[in-house]
PDB file of C-alpha atoms in Angstrom:
ATOM      1  CA  UNK A  80       4.146  -6.942  39.861  1.00  0.00           C
ATOM      2  CA  UNK A  81       0.930  -4.959  40.212  1.00  0.00           C
ATOM      3  CA  UNK A  82      -0.101  -3.108  37.078  1.00  0.00           C
ATOM      4  CA  UNK A  83       1.932  -5.277  34.708  1.00  0.00           C
ATOM      5  CA  UNK A  84      -0.114  -6.472  31.723  1.00  0.00           C
ATOM      6  CA  UNK A  85      -0.501 -10.228  31.547  1.00  0.00           C
ATOM      7  CA  UNK A  86      -0.675 -10.329  27.740  1.00  0.00           C
ATOM      8  CA  UNK A  87       1.383  -9.354  24.705  1.00  0.00           C
ATOM      9  CA  UNK A  88       0.090  -5.926  23.677  1.00  0.00           C
ATOM     10  CA  UNK A  89       1.623  -6.085  20.187  1.00  0.00           C
ATOM     11  CA  UNK A  90       0.111  -9.506  19.542  1.00  0.00           C
ATOM     12  CA  UNK A  91      -3.276  -8.291  20.751  1.00  0.00           C
ATOM     13  CA  UNK A  92      -3.018  -5.332  18.354  1.00  0.00           C
ATOM     14  CA  UNK A  93      -2.085  -7.644  15.481  1.00  0.00           C
ATOM     15  CA  UNK A  94      -5.161  -9.724  16.175  1.00  0.00           C
ATOM     16  CA  UNK A  95      -7.359  -6.639  16.414  1.00  0.00           C
ATOM     17  CA  UNK A  96      -5.949  -5.501  13.058  1.00  0.00           C
ATOM     18  CA  UNK A  97      -7.057  -8.815  11.569  1.00  0.00           C
ATOM     19  CA  UNK A  98     -10.567  -8.371  12.934  1.00  0.00           C
ATOM     20  CA  UNK A  99     -10.899  -4.941  11.305  1.00  0.00           C
ATOM     21  CA  UNK A 100      -9.278  -6.346   8.161  1.00  0.00           C
ATOM     22  CA  UNK A 101     -11.685  -9.275   7.919  1.00  0.00           C
ATOM     23  CA  UNK A 102     -14.911  -7.533   8.942  1.00  0.00           C
ATOM     24  CA  UNK A 103     -14.352  -3.868   8.212  1.00  0.00           C
ATOM     25  CA  UNK A 104     -14.879  -1.166  10.807  1.00  0.00           C
ATOM     26  CA  UNK A 105     -18.683  -1.336  10.784  1.00  0.00           C
ATOM     27  CA  UNK A 106     -18.888  -5.086  11.420  1.00  0.00           C
ATOM     28  CA  UNK A 107     -15.933  -5.282  13.791  1.00  0.00           C
ATOM     29  CA  UNK A 108     -18.082  -5.312  16.903  1.00  0.00           C
ATOM     30  CA  UNK A 109     -16.625  -5.181  20.395  1.00  0.00           C
ATOM     31  CA  UNK A 110     -17.669  -8.810  20.837  1.00  0.00           C
ATOM     32  CA  UNK A 111     -15.701  -9.770  17.730  1.00  0.00           C
ATOM     33  CA  UNK A 112     -12.734  -7.715  18.895  1.00  0.00           C
ATOM     34  CA  UNK A 113     -12.697  -9.317  22.327  1.00  0.00           C
ATOM     35  CA  UNK A 114     -13.039 -12.770  20.789  1.00  0.00           C
ATOM     36  CA  UNK A 115     -10.354 -12.068  18.206  1.00  0.00           C
ATOM     37  CA  UNK A 116      -7.853 -10.628  20.671  1.00  0.00           C
ATOM     38  CA  UNK A 117      -8.693 -12.901  23.580  1.00  0.00           C
ATOM     39  CA  UNK A 118      -9.057  -9.848  25.845  1.00  0.00           C
ATOM     40  CA  UNK A 119     -11.924  -8.847  28.050  1.00  0.00           C
ATOM     41  CA  UNK A 120     -13.646  -5.533  27.454  1.00  0.00           C
ATOM     42  CA  UNK A 121     -11.869  -3.933  30.388  1.00  0.00           C
ATOM     43  CA  UNK A 122      -8.422  -4.925  29.123  1.00  0.00           C
ATOM     44  CA  UNK A 123      -9.320  -3.918  25.566  1.00  0.00           C
ATOM     45  CA  UNK A 124     -10.547  -0.456  26.550  1.00  0.00           C
ATOM     46  CA  UNK A 125      -7.860   0.036  29.178  1.00  0.00           C
ATOM     47  CA  UNK A 126      -5.054  -0.765  26.749  1.00  0.00           C
ATOM     48  CA  UNK A 127      -6.251   0.683  23.448  1.00  0.00           C
ATOM     49  CA  UNK A 128      -9.098   3.069  24.209  1.00  0.00           C
ATOM     50  CA  UNK A 129     -12.430   2.954  22.419  1.00  0.00           C
ATOM     51  CA  UNK A 130     -13.156   1.192  19.132  1.00  0.00           C
ATOM     52  CA  UNK A 131     -12.159   4.205  17.016  1.00  0.00           C
ATOM     53  CA  UNK A 132      -8.823   4.501  18.793  1.00  0.00           C
ATOM     54  CA  UNK A 133      -8.187   0.771  18.406  1.00  0.00           C
ATOM     55  CA  UNK A 134      -8.989   1.036  14.705  1.00  0.00           C
ATOM     56  CA  UNK A 135      -6.479   3.851  14.230  1.00  0.00           C
ATOM     57  CA  UNK A 136      -3.807   1.898  16.095  1.00  0.00           C
ATOM     58  CA  UNK A 137      -4.579  -1.127  13.910  1.00  0.00           C
ATOM     59  CA  UNK A 138      -4.255   0.980  10.783  1.00  0.00           C
ATOM     60  CA  UNK A 139      -0.886   2.251  12.002  1.00  0.00           C
ATOM     61  CA  UNK A 140       0.190  -1.344  12.672  1.00  0.00           C
ATOM     62  CA  UNK A 141      -0.872  -2.258   9.131  1.00  0.00           C
ATOM     63  CA  UNK A 142       1.155   0.611   7.680  1.00  0.00           C
ATOM     64  CA  UNK A 143       4.219  -0.345   9.726  1.00  0.00           C
ATOM     65  CA  UNK A 144       3.948  -3.896   8.400  1.00  0.00           C
ATOM     66  CA  UNK A 145       3.447  -3.235   4.687  1.00  0.00           C
ATOM     67  CA  UNK A 146       4.755   0.246   3.967  1.00  0.00           C
ATOM     68  CA  UNK A 147       8.415  -0.895   4.119  1.00  0.00           C
ATOM     69  CA  UNK A 148       7.629  -3.603   1.553  1.00  0.00           C
ATOM     70  CA  UNK A 149       6.159  -1.062  -0.855  1.00  0.00           C
ATOM     71  CA  UNK A 150       9.061   1.289  -0.201  1.00  0.00           C
ATOM     72  CA  UNK A 151      11.561  -1.460  -0.976  1.00  0.00           C
ATOM     73  CA  UNK A 152       9.708  -2.372  -4.177  1.00  0.00           C
ATOM     74  CA  UNK A 153       9.631   1.234  -5.369  1.00  0.00           C
ATOM     75  CA  UNK A 154      13.178   2.170  -4.388  1.00  0.00           C
ATOM     76  CA  UNK A 155      14.581   0.815  -7.653  1.00  0.00           C
ATOM     77  CA  UNK A 156      16.456   1.494  -9.712  1.00  0.00           C
ATOM     78  CA  UNK A 157      13.870   0.486 -12.316  1.00  0.00           C
ATOM     79  CA  UNK A 158      14.650   0.368 -16.041  1.00  0.00           C
ATOM     80  CA  UNK A 159      11.262   1.793 -17.044  1.00  0.00           C
ATOM     81  CA  UNK A 160       7.810   2.697 -15.667  1.00  0.00           C
ATOM     82  CA  UNK A 161       6.458  -0.771 -16.438  1.00  0.00           C
ATOM     83  CA  UNK A 162       8.952  -2.280 -14.002  1.00  0.00           C
ATOM     84  CA  UNK A 163       7.759   0.114 -11.304  1.00  0.00           C
ATOM     85  CA  UNK A 164       4.147  -0.980 -11.790  1.00  0.00           C
ATOM     86  CA  UNK A 165       5.085  -4.664 -11.759  1.00  0.00           C
ATOM     87  CA  UNK A 166       7.182  -4.331  -8.591  1.00  0.00           C
ATOM     88  CA  UNK A 167       4.489  -2.382  -6.758  1.00  0.00           C
ATOM     89  CA  UNK A 168       1.662  -4.734  -7.630  1.00  0.00           C
ATOM     90  CA  UNK A 169       3.761  -7.771  -6.740  1.00  0.00           C
ATOM     91  CA  UNK A 170       3.763  -6.599  -3.125  1.00  0.00           C
ATOM     92  CA  UNK A 171      -0.033  -6.634  -3.173  1.00  0.00           C
ATOM     93  CA  UNK A 172      -0.098 -10.077  -4.796  1.00  0.00           C
ATOM     94  CA  UNK A 173       2.294 -11.449  -2.178  1.00  0.00           C
ATOM     95  CA  UNK A 174       0.151 -10.102   0.658  1.00  0.00           C
ATOM     96  CA  UNK A 175      -3.025 -11.512  -0.872  1.00  0.00           C
ATOM     97  CA  UNK A 176      -1.361 -14.908  -1.271  1.00  0.00           C
ATOM     98  CA  UNK A 177      -0.314 -14.974   2.399  1.00  0.00           C
ATOM     99  CA  UNK A 178      -2.564 -17.561   4.112  1.00  0.00           C
ATOM    100  CA  UNK A 179      -1.896 -16.085   7.559  1.00  0.00           C
ATOM    101  CA  UNK A 180      -3.775 -12.827   6.906  1.00  0.00           C
ATOM    102  CA  UNK A 181      -7.354 -12.072   5.816  1.00  0.00           C
ATOM    103  CA  UNK A 182      -8.250 -11.605   2.167  1.00  0.00           C
ATOM    104  CA  UNK A 183      -8.005  -8.190   0.605  1.00  0.00           C
ATOM    105  CA  UNK A 184      -6.457  -5.132   2.223  1.00  0.00           C
ATOM    106  CA  UNK A 185      -7.253  -3.334   5.472  1.00  0.00           C
ATOM    107  CA  UNK A 186      -6.745   0.057   3.829  1.00  0.00           C
ATOM    108  CA  UNK A 187      -9.096  -0.814   0.968  1.00  0.00           C
ATOM    109  CA  UNK A 188     -11.890  -2.169   3.141  1.00  0.00           C
ATOM    110  CA  UNK A 189     -11.525   0.863   5.400  1.00  0.00           C
ATOM    111  CA  UNK A 190     -11.822   3.203   2.411  1.00  0.00           C
ATOM    112  CA  UNK A 191     -15.113   1.568   1.470  1.00  0.00           C
ATOM    113  CA  UNK A 192     -16.440   2.358   4.957  1.00  0.00           C
ATOM    114  CA  UNK A 193     -15.314   5.981   5.198  1.00  0.00           C
ATOM    115  CA  UNK A 194     -18.774   7.180   6.361  1.00  0.00           C
ATOM    116  CA  UNK A 195     -18.556   4.924   9.424  1.00  0.00           C
ATOM    117  CA  UNK A 196     -15.191   6.310  10.559  1.00  0.00           C
ATOM    118  CA  UNK A 197     -14.608   9.317  12.756  1.00  0.00           C
ATOM    119  CA  UNK A 198     -12.842  12.373  11.342  1.00  0.00           C
ATOM    120  CA  UNK A 199      -9.409  11.213  12.483  1.00  0.00           C
ATOM    121  CA  UNK A 200      -9.915   7.766  11.018  1.00  0.00           C
ATOM    122  CA  UNK A 201     -11.086   9.193   7.698  1.00  0.00           C
ATOM    123  CA  UNK A 202      -8.065  11.480   7.580  1.00  0.00           C
ATOM    124  CA  UNK A 203      -5.708   8.570   8.288  1.00  0.00           C
ATOM    125  CA  UNK A 204      -7.158   6.417   5.513  1.00  0.00           C
ATOM    126  CA  UNK A 205      -6.965   9.223   2.969  1.00  0.00           C
ATOM    127  CA  UNK A 206      -3.442  10.206   4.025  1.00  0.00           C
ATOM    128  CA  UNK A 207      -2.212   6.632   3.623  1.00  0.00           C
ATOM    129  CA  UNK A 208      -3.732   6.353   0.146  1.00  0.00           C
ATOM    130  CA  UNK A 209      -2.346   9.742  -0.872  1.00  0.00           C
ATOM    131  CA  UNK A 210       1.063   8.698   0.418  1.00  0.00           C
ATOM    132  CA  UNK A 211       1.082   5.567  -1.740  1.00  0.00           C
ATOM    133  CA  UNK A 212       0.059   7.618  -4.762  1.00  0.00           C
ATOM    134  CA  UNK A 213       2.805  10.175  -4.194  1.00  0.00           C
ATOM    135  CA  UNK A 214       5.478   7.505  -3.687  1.00  0.00           C
ATOM    136  CA  UNK A 215       4.374   5.728  -6.841  1.00  0.00           C
ATOM    137  CA  UNK A 216       4.593   8.962  -8.797  1.00  0.00           C
ATOM    138  CA  UNK A 217       8.115   9.597  -7.515  1.00  0.00           C
ATOM    139  CA  UNK A 218       9.246   6.120  -8.550  1.00  0.00           C
ATOM    140  CA  UNK A 219       7.697   6.492 -12.005  1.00  0.00           C
ATOM    141  CA  UNK A 220       9.433   9.831 -12.512  1.00  0.00           C
ATOM    142  CA  UNK A 221      12.720   8.242 -11.473  1.00  0.00           C
ATOM    143  CA  UNK A 222      12.117   5.462 -14.021  1.00  0.00           C
ATOM    144  CA  UNK A 223      11.793   8.004 -16.833  1.00  0.00           C
ATOM    145  CA  UNK A 224       8.082   8.826 -17.087  1.00  0.00           C
ATOM    146  CA  UNK A 225       7.120  12.412 -17.802  1.00  0.00           C
ATOM    147  CA  UNK A 226       5.299  14.391 -15.125  1.00  0.00           C
ATOM    148  CA  UNK A 227       1.828  14.006 -16.617  1.00  0.00           C
ATOM    149  CA  UNK A 228       2.372  10.343 -17.467  1.00  0.00           C
ATOM    150  CA  UNK A 229       3.740   9.617 -13.981  1.00  0.00           C
ATOM    151  CA  UNK A 230       0.732  11.258 -12.329  1.00  0.00           C
ATOM    152  CA  UNK A 231      -1.764   9.380 -14.492  1.00  0.00           C
ATOM    153  CA  UNK A 232       0.004   6.037 -14.194  1.00  0.00           C
ATOM    154  CA  UNK A 233       0.393   6.373 -10.409  1.00  0.00           C
ATOM    155  CA  UNK A 234      -3.355   6.885 -10.056  1.00  0.00           C
ATOM    156  CA  UNK A 235      -4.189   3.974 -12.369  1.00  0.00           C
ATOM    157  CA  UNK A 236      -1.728   1.674 -10.592  1.00  0.00           C
ATOM    158  CA  UNK A 237      -3.195   2.607  -7.231  1.00  0.00           C
ATOM    159  CA  UNK A 238      -6.675   1.830  -8.590  1.00  0.00           C
ATOM    160  CA  UNK A 239      -5.442  -1.540  -9.855  1.00  0.00           C
ATOM    161  CA  UNK A 240      -3.968  -2.286  -6.446  1.00  0.00           C
ATOM    162  CA  UNK A 241      -7.284  -1.595  -4.745  1.00  0.00           C
ATOM    163  CA  UNK A 242      -9.202  -3.612  -7.328  1.00  0.00           C
ATOM    164  CA  UNK A 243      -6.938  -6.598  -6.643  1.00  0.00           C
ATOM    165  CA  UNK A 244      -7.917  -6.401  -2.982  1.00  0.00           C
ATOM    166  CA  UNK A 245     -11.623  -6.311  -3.832  1.00  0.00           C
ATOM    167  CA  UNK A 246     -11.358  -9.190  -6.316  1.00  0.00           C
ATOM    168  CA  UNK A 247      -9.483 -11.311  -3.798  1.00  0.00           C
ATOM    169  CA  UNK A 248     -12.280 -10.856  -1.262  1.00  0.00           C
ATOM    170  CA  UNK A 249     -14.755 -11.917  -3.950  1.00  0.00           C
ATOM    171  CA  UNK A 250     -12.893 -15.200  -4.358  1.00  0.00           C
ATOM    172  CA  UNK A 251     -10.976 -14.598  -7.574  1.00  0.00           C
ATOM    173  CA  UNK A 252      -8.001 -16.911  -7.931  1.00  0.00           C
ATOM    174  CA  UNK A 253      -4.379 -15.927  -7.551  1.00  0.00           C
ATOM    175  CA  UNK A 254      -3.957 -16.653 -11.247  1.00  0.00           C
ATOM    176  CA  UNK A 255      -6.719 -14.175 -12.100  1.00  0.00           C
ATOM    177  CA  UNK A 256      -5.154 -11.523  -9.904  1.00  0.00           C
ATOM    178  CA  UNK A 257      -1.729 -12.086 -11.441  1.00  0.00           C
ATOM    179  CA  UNK A 258      -3.309 -11.656 -14.878  1.00  0.00           C
ATOM    180  CA  UNK A 259      -4.701  -8.261 -13.850  1.00  0.00           C
ATOM    181  CA  UNK A 260      -1.324  -7.151 -12.483  1.00  0.00           C
ATOM    182  CA  UNK A 261       0.544  -8.327 -15.581  1.00  0.00           C
ATOM    183  CA  UNK A 262      -1.883  -6.489 -17.859  1.00  0.00           C
ATOM    184  CA  UNK A 263      -1.379  -3.289 -15.881  1.00  0.00           C
ATOM    185  CA  UNK A 264       2.393  -3.614 -16.228  1.00  0.00           C
ATOM    186  CA  UNK A 265       2.086  -4.253 -19.983  1.00  0.00           C
ATOM    187  CA  UNK A 266      -0.103  -1.208 -20.400  1.00  0.00           C
ATOM    188  CA  UNK A 267       2.598   0.839 -18.690  1.00  0.00           C
ATOM    189  CA  UNK A 268       5.042  -0.143 -21.450  1.00  0.00           C
ATOM    190  CA  UNK A 269       3.293   2.399 -23.658  1.00  0.00           C
ATOM    191  CA  UNK A 270       4.444   5.252 -21.400  1.00  0.00           C
ATOM    192  CA  UNK A 271       7.336   6.971 -23.182  1.00  0.00           C
ATOM    193  CA  UNK A 272      10.458   8.042 -21.366  1.00  0.00           C
ATOM    194  CA  UNK A 273      10.613  11.794 -21.091  1.00  0.00           C
ATOM    195  CA  UNK A 274      13.085  13.558 -23.400  1.00  0.00           C
ATOM    196  CA  UNK A 275      16.362  14.792 -22.032  1.00  0.00           C
ATOM    197  CA  UNK A 276      16.193  18.171 -20.330  1.00  0.00           C
ATOM    198  CA  UNK A 277      18.414  20.644 -22.226  1.00  0.00           C
ATOM    199  CA  UNK A 278      19.216  22.246 -18.881  1.00  0.00           C
ATOM    200  CA  UNK A 279      20.761  19.023 -17.574  1.00  0.00           C
ATOM    201  CA  UNK A 280      24.535  19.253 -17.429  1.00  0.00           C
ATOM    202  CA  UNK A 281      26.020  17.120 -20.184  1.00  0.00           C
ATOM    203  CA  UNK A 282      28.939  14.797 -19.621  1.00  0.00           C
ATOM    204  CA  UNK A 283      32.199  16.200 -20.969  1.00  0.00           C
ATOM    205  CA  UNK A 284      32.849  14.997 -24.495  1.00  0.00           C
ATOM    206  CA  UNK A 285      35.836  12.855 -25.300  1.00  0.00           C
ATOM    207  CA  UNK A 286      38.106  15.088 -27.412  1.00  0.00           C
ATOM    208  CA  UNK A 287      39.083  12.071 -29.482  1.00  0.00           C
ATOM    209  CA  UNK A 288      35.495  11.459 -30.564  1.00  0.00           C
ATOM    210  CA  UNK A 289      32.986  13.704 -32.329  1.00  0.00           C
ATOM    211  CA  UNK A 290      30.137  14.988 -30.176  1.00  0.00           C
ATOM    212  CA  UNK A 291      26.953  12.948 -30.348  1.00  0.00           C
ATOM    213  CA  UNK A 292      23.853  14.834 -31.506  1.00  0.00           C
ATOM    214  CA  UNK A 293      21.344  15.467 -28.742  1.00  0.00           C
ATOM    215  CA  UNK A 294      18.188  13.366 -28.744  1.00  0.00           C
ATOM    216  CA  UNK A 295      15.713  11.489 -26.571  1.00  0.00           C
ATOM    217  CA  UNK A 296      17.031   9.456 -23.695  1.00  0.00           C
ATOM    218  CA  UNK A 297      17.295   5.761 -24.076  1.00  0.00           C
ATOM    219  CA  UNK A 298      14.935   3.594 -22.057  1.00  0.00           C
ATOM    220  CA  UNK A 299      16.120   3.001 -18.539  1.00  0.00           C
ATOM    221  CA  UNK A 300      17.730   6.380 -17.919  1.00  0.00           C
ATOM    222  CA  UNK A 301      16.479   8.843 -15.400  1.00  0.00           C
ATOM    223  CA  UNK A 302      16.918  12.504 -14.726  1.00  0.00           C
TER     224      UNK A 302
END
C-alpha cells in the first residue's frame, strides 16, 4: 500500500538510540545515524524529524526502557537506606554488563554534552536526572532516612550512578564497578533511621501488658 513504511520504526529508533549512546549527540553525525539505523536520509528525516528531534525521541525510548527497572528496584519495601542504594545501583550495573548495548549511559553522556543540545533537549536531560533524584529520595525516606539524610544520600547515589557510567566507558572492569557500588551501599549504612514522630498514631496497647516506653524506631520501619 502506498505510504506504508517498509521498515520497523521502533527498531530504527532503538538503533538511533544506540548511536547517540555510543557517540554522544555531538559525534552522532547524520552519516552515523543513517548507517546505524540502515535508513536513508529521506526516511530518517521523514520519520523522525531533524537530528535534535531524533535525539529527544531516542532519549524518551531510553527512559521507557530503563525507568521501569529503576522504579521496580526502588519500590521496596527496603529494610534500610543502604538496601535502597544497593538496589538502585544494581540496575546500573546490570545495564553496564549487558553486551547488547553500548558502554555507559545515554543520559550521562548526554549530560556531558549539554552545550550541544537545543533548549528542549537540555530540559529533557535535566528533568530525567531530577526525576531519578526525587524518586531516590522518596525511596530513602520510605526506608527510614530522615529528610536531610535522604536528600543528601539521594544526590550522592545519583552521582555514584553517573560515575559508574563514566568508568565503564573508560574500560574499568565489572568487578571494579561492583566495588564502587558496594562501597556506596556500605557508606549508606551510617545513615540513621529517623526517630518516631510523636504525632504518628500509636497502635492500641494490649491491656494485659504494660505500655512500652517511646523511643527510636527499630531499623527497617518506615513512617
